[in-house]
Short mmCIF file of C-alpha atoms and ligand atoms in Angstrom, two decimals:
data_model
loop_
_atom_site.label_atom_id
_atom_site.label_comp_id
_atom_site.label_asym_id
_atom_site.label_seq_id
_atom_site.Cartn_x
_atom_site.Cartn_y
_atom_site.Cartn_z
CA MET A 1039 -16.96 -124.38 79.78
CA ALA A 1040 -20.42 -124.43 78.28
CA ALA A 1041 -21.39 -121.60 75.91
CA LEU A 1042 -22.91 -118.58 77.62
CA SER A 1043 -26.57 -117.67 76.69
CA ILE A 1044 -27.45 -114.28 75.06
CA HIS A 1045 -29.21 -112.13 77.72
CA HIS A 1046 -29.74 -109.10 75.33
CA ILE A 1047 -28.57 -107.25 72.18
CA GLY A 1048 -27.66 -103.57 72.66
CA VAL A 1049 -28.68 -101.24 70.00
CA ALA A 1050 -27.66 -97.56 69.70
CA VAL A 1051 -30.38 -95.20 68.96
CA GLU A 1052 -30.96 -91.44 68.52
CA ASN A 1053 -34.35 -91.33 70.21
CA LEU A 1054 -35.50 -93.60 72.72
CA ASP A 1055 -39.32 -92.95 72.60
CA GLU A 1056 -39.21 -93.33 68.74
CA ALA A 1057 -37.06 -96.47 68.75
CA ALA A 1058 -39.19 -98.08 71.32
CA GLN A 1059 -42.52 -97.30 69.39
CA LEU A 1060 -40.74 -98.72 66.20
CA TRP A 1061 -39.69 -101.87 67.91
CA ALA A 1062 -43.08 -102.32 69.37
CA ALA A 1063 -44.70 -101.83 66.13
CA LEU A 1064 -42.36 -104.11 63.91
CA PHE A 1065 -41.75 -106.87 66.40
CA GLY A 1066 -44.14 -106.49 69.33
CA ALA A 1067 -41.47 -105.90 71.78
CA ALA A 1068 -42.67 -104.30 74.94
CA VAL A 1069 -40.69 -102.01 77.04
CA GLU A 1070 -40.11 -103.76 80.47
CA HIS A 1071 -37.81 -101.10 82.13
CA ARG A 1072 -36.47 -97.74 81.54
CA ASP A 1073 -33.31 -96.56 83.20
CA THR A 1074 -30.82 -93.58 83.20
CA VAL A 1075 -27.26 -94.27 84.14
CA GLU A 1076 -25.74 -90.92 84.48
CA ASP A 1077 -21.95 -92.06 84.83
CA GLN A 1078 -22.36 -93.90 81.49
CA GLY A 1079 -24.31 -91.05 79.89
CA VAL A 1080 -27.13 -93.45 78.71
CA GLU A 1081 -30.91 -93.75 78.88
CA ALA A 1082 -32.07 -97.19 78.01
CA ALA A 1083 -34.99 -99.26 77.62
CA SER A 1084 -35.15 -102.95 77.87
CA LEU A 1085 -37.64 -104.57 75.45
CA ARG A 1086 -38.79 -108.21 76.06
CA THR A 1087 -38.58 -110.37 73.04
CA GLY A 1088 -39.85 -113.78 73.80
CA SER A 1089 -36.96 -115.38 75.74
CA GLY A 1090 -34.54 -112.63 75.13
CA ARG A 1091 -34.20 -108.81 75.35
CA VAL A 1092 -33.29 -105.97 73.18
CA GLU A 1093 -31.65 -102.88 74.93
CA LEU A 1094 -32.26 -99.60 73.25
CA LEU A 1095 -29.41 -97.13 74.22
CA ALA A 1096 -29.80 -93.33 73.70
CA PRO A 1097 -27.03 -90.91 74.71
CA LEU A 1098 -27.50 -88.16 77.31
CA GLY A 1099 -25.04 -86.09 75.24
CA PRO A 1100 -22.63 -86.23 72.30
CA ASP A 1101 -19.48 -86.72 74.61
CA THR A 1102 -20.75 -90.17 75.96
CA PRO A 1103 -19.75 -93.72 74.77
CA VAL A 1104 -22.87 -94.17 72.93
CA GLY A 1105 -22.95 -90.55 71.73
CA ARG A 1106 -19.34 -90.94 70.19
CA PHE A 1107 -20.58 -94.46 68.86
CA LEU A 1108 -23.54 -92.81 67.06
CA ALA A 1109 -21.41 -90.02 65.60
CA LYS A 1110 -18.80 -92.52 64.19
CA ARG A 1111 -21.20 -95.29 63.19
CA GLY A 1112 -24.73 -94.19 63.13
CA PRO A 1113 -27.61 -95.94 64.73
CA GLY A 1114 -27.60 -99.87 65.14
CA MET A 1115 -26.09 -102.83 66.72
CA HIS A 1116 -23.94 -101.63 69.59
CA HIS A 1117 -23.21 -104.78 71.87
CA VAL A 1118 -24.16 -108.33 72.62
CA ALA A 1119 -24.59 -109.33 76.33
CA PHE A 1120 -24.08 -112.91 77.73
CA GLU A 1121 -25.58 -114.00 80.91
CA VAL A 1122 -23.18 -115.50 83.56
CA ALA A 1123 -23.79 -117.24 86.89
CA ASP A 1124 -20.56 -115.75 88.39
CA LEU A 1125 -19.41 -112.86 86.94
CA ALA A 1126 -16.26 -112.28 89.04
CA ALA A 1127 -15.23 -115.94 88.19
CA GLU A 1128 -15.78 -115.10 84.45
CA LEU A 1129 -13.61 -112.07 84.61
CA ASP A 1130 -10.89 -114.01 86.47
CA ARG A 1131 -10.90 -116.66 83.72
CA LEU A 1132 -10.77 -114.37 80.84
CA ARG A 1133 -8.03 -112.28 82.47
CA ARG A 1134 -6.11 -115.30 83.15
CA ASP A 1135 -6.29 -116.04 79.39
CA GLY A 1136 -4.97 -112.68 78.56
CA VAL A 1137 -8.22 -111.25 77.13
CA GLU A 1138 -8.49 -107.68 76.85
CA LEU A 1139 -11.19 -106.12 79.16
CA ILE A 1140 -12.80 -102.78 79.44
CA ASP A 1141 -13.95 -103.42 82.81
CA GLU A 1142 -11.52 -105.51 85.08
CA VAL A 1143 -14.09 -105.56 87.93
CA PRO A 1144 -17.99 -105.79 87.72
CA ARG A 1145 -19.75 -102.44 87.88
CA ARG A 1146 -23.41 -101.50 87.99
CA GLY A 1147 -25.10 -101.59 84.72
CA LEU A 1148 -28.70 -100.88 83.63
CA PHE A 1149 -31.46 -101.82 85.82
CA GLY A 1150 -29.02 -102.26 88.79
CA LEU A 1151 -27.35 -105.55 87.26
CA GLN A 1152 -23.80 -106.30 87.76
CA VAL A 1153 -21.78 -106.01 84.33
CA ALA A 1154 -18.54 -105.99 82.76
CA PHE A 1155 -17.62 -105.25 79.19
CA VAL A 1156 -15.06 -107.24 77.13
CA HIS A 1157 -13.07 -105.25 74.69
CA PRO A 1158 -13.97 -105.44 70.83
CA GLU A 1159 -10.32 -106.03 70.07
CA ALA A 1160 -10.45 -109.30 71.79
CA THR A 1161 -13.78 -110.65 70.00
CA GLY A 1162 -13.37 -109.80 66.39
CA GLY A 1163 -14.91 -106.34 66.55
CA VAL A 1164 -17.94 -106.82 68.63
CA LEU A 1165 -18.50 -105.14 72.20
CA ALA A 1166 -19.44 -107.89 74.50
CA GLU A 1167 -20.98 -107.52 77.89
CA LEU A 1168 -21.26 -110.09 80.65
CA VAL A 1169 -24.30 -109.70 82.90
CA MET A 1170 -25.73 -111.29 86.01
CA ASP A 1171 -29.34 -111.15 86.21
CA GLU A 1172 -31.11 -112.90 89.18
CA ARG A 1173 -34.54 -111.44 88.05
CA ARG A 1174 -35.45 -114.33 86.00
CO1 CO B 1300 -26.29 -104.21 77.59
#
């Protein structure tokens, strides 16, 4: 198979407004979307950076995946997301190969996109997201 292209980098932050201002000032990355996903306990901002994106993730509370990540590791790189054309097919392929998945089936991610996460145990310590994005 061909290597997948990077869709975005996810970054865990304490304060979404402050982080968005910082990334704009440092790198000229403008916010294109903001979204809250209650069932993931996260508020996010997607920043356009040339052909790619940075996704800033702030927890809605301490007892959420990103809240626990911040408590354990502090702010910083959270995940890398790869764009795929057919998410269900990619998940089938990985499952057939015995890869440990967090999501066995696609779920709704930020900005209404279909996403699924691959367990960091399977990648050498990096949380990986697969995403289908028909916006571009
Ligand atoms: Co993401």
